[in-house]
């Protein structure tokens, strides 16, 4: 069963770019990643899906129903966490959450308490006394308190410390096991790789790729930085898969895609002072993974 269905969804702001011809589906029970650089159109897509802004053309359906025609009905079964959360400062956390729960016409008291304990959220505090991270926790509890069938998360981990991020991921996985479908929007590739089954990648308002996470991992670059005792010539490091080579007297950096053992064997031959290996950011992946040899970009790849 398709929980989300976008069909050539387009939103323009006068002459400014929004999103263009987005088409993809999210199946029941998926944790679906929606990723791209900041400003790529992720939030615009989500706000259009939720009926917060109207599409210029195309359509979005949730639970098989048009998001505009059936907006209020659909929203009763959706939990939404926006990228930025704003609240009335003089309200206490528990009052805000119970007020939010009143819209769903069900008693959510037990659920609110359970979620607050998981996220270590003090329900007695006033909103203006909370840090950014604790306000994000309020948003998480608010989005999940009515046990939604679809959870839509827009950059949900900003402001959370690593421990709370881990706890939040475990909470999402538990909700998914109970049957919730999750759309997880992020610009952090590692988060999406940890949680998601499939991923849609958006750049400049257009769908670049629709892939299984397993395929994305196979094609992901690693970013290396080496500090060496002596200068290393590029010709001595000629192995397939190395790109973006830069070097000064004792520092080398490059991207690598391929069998990690090949590059590690080559590095083992060198006299190192230090080494850093990390995931490249999404912009770097877009530049290399989604550019054809003739320089044109892939507009769409089916999973």
Coordinates of N, CA, C and O in Angstrom, one line a residue, residues 3 50 62-63 65 70-80 103-104 106 143 146-152 180-181:
X3 N 1.6 4.9 1.0 CA 1.2 5.9 2.0 C 1.4 7.3 1.4 O 0.5 8.2 1.7
X50 N 1.8 18.6 3.1 CA 0.9 18.7 4.2 C -0.2 19.8 4.0 O -1.0 20.0 4.9
X62 N -1.7 11.3 0.3 CA -1.3 10.6 1.5 C -2.5 9.7 1.9 O -3.7 10.1 1.9
X63 N -2.2 8.4 2.2 CA -3.2 7.4 2.4 C -4.2 7.3 1.3 O -5.4 7.0 1.5
X65 N -5.4 9.7 -0.5 CA -6.3 10.9 -0.6 C -5.5 12.1 -0.9 O -4.4 12.3 -0.5
X70 N -8.5 16.6 1.1 CA -8.7 15.9 2.3 C -7.7 16.3 3.4 O -7.4 15.5 4.3
X71 N -7.2 17.5 3.4 CA -6.1 17.9 4.3 C -6.4 17.7 5.8 O -5.7 17.0 6.5
X72 N -7.6 18.2 6.3 CA -7.8 18.1 7.7 C -8.0 16.6 8.2 O -7.5 16.2 9.2
X73 N -8.6 15.8 7.3 CA -8.8 14.4 7.6 C -7.4 13.6 7.7 O -7.1 12.9 8.6
X74 N -6.6 13.9 6.7 CA -5.3 13.3 6.6 C -4.4 13.7 7.8 O -3.7 12.8 8.4
X75 N -4.4 14.9 8.2 CA -3.5 15.4 9.3 C -3.8 14.8 10.6 O -2.9 14.7 11.5
X76 N -5.0 14.2 10.8 CA -5.3 13.5 12.1 C -4.4 12.3 12.3 O -4.2 11.8 13.4
X77 N -3.9 11.7 11.2 CA -3.1 10.5 11.3 C -1.6 10.8 11.0 O -0.8 9.8 10.7
X78 N -1.2 12.0 10.9 CA 0.2 12.4 10.6 C 0.8 13.0 11.9 O 0.2 13.9 12.5
X79 N 2.1 12.6 12.1 CA 2.9 13.3 13.1 C 4.0 14.1 12.4 O 4.7 13.5 11.5
X80 N 4.1 15.4 12.6 CA 5.0 16.2 11.8 C 5.9 17.0 12.7 O 5.5 17.6 13.7
X103 N -6.5 18.3 20.0 CA -7.0 18.4 18.6 C -7.3 17.0 18.0 O -8.0 16.9 17.0
X104 N -6.7 16.0 18.7 CA -6.9 14.6 18.2 C -8.1 13.9 18.9 O -8.4 12.7 18.6
X106 N -8.5 12.5 21.8 CA -8.2 11.3 22.5 C -7.3 11.6 23.7 O -6.6 12.6 23.7
X143 N 4.9 15.5 18.1 CA 4.6 14.8 16.8 C 4.2 13.4 16.9 O 3.6 12.8 16.0
X146 N 0.0 11.3 19.5 CA -1.3 10.7 19.1 C -1.1 9.4 18.3 O -2.1 8.9 17.7
X147 N 0.1 8.8 18.4 CA 0.4 7.5 17.7 C 0.0 7.6 16.2 O -0.8 6.8 15.7
X148 N 0.7 8.5 15.5 CA 0.3 8.7 14.0 C 0.7 7.5 13.2 O 1.7 6.8 13.5
X149 N 0.0 7.3 12.1 CA 0.3 6.2 11.1 C 1.4 6.6 10.2 O 2.2 5.8 9.7
X150 N 1.6 8.0 10.0 CA 2.7 8.5 9.2 C 3.4 9.5 10.0 O 2.8 10.5 10.5
X151 N 4.7 9.4 10.1 CA 5.6 10.4 10.8 C 6.5 11.1 9.8 O 7.2 10.4 9.0
X152 N 6.4 12.4 9.7 CA 7.2 13.2 8.8 C 8.1 14.1 9.6 O 7.7 14.9 10.4
X180 N 4.2 2.2 12.0 CA 4.2 3.6 11.4 C 5.1 3.6 10.2 O 6.2 3.0 10.2
X181 N 4.7 4.4 9.2 CA 5.6 4.7 8.1 C 6.3 6.0 8.4 O 5.7 7.0 9.0

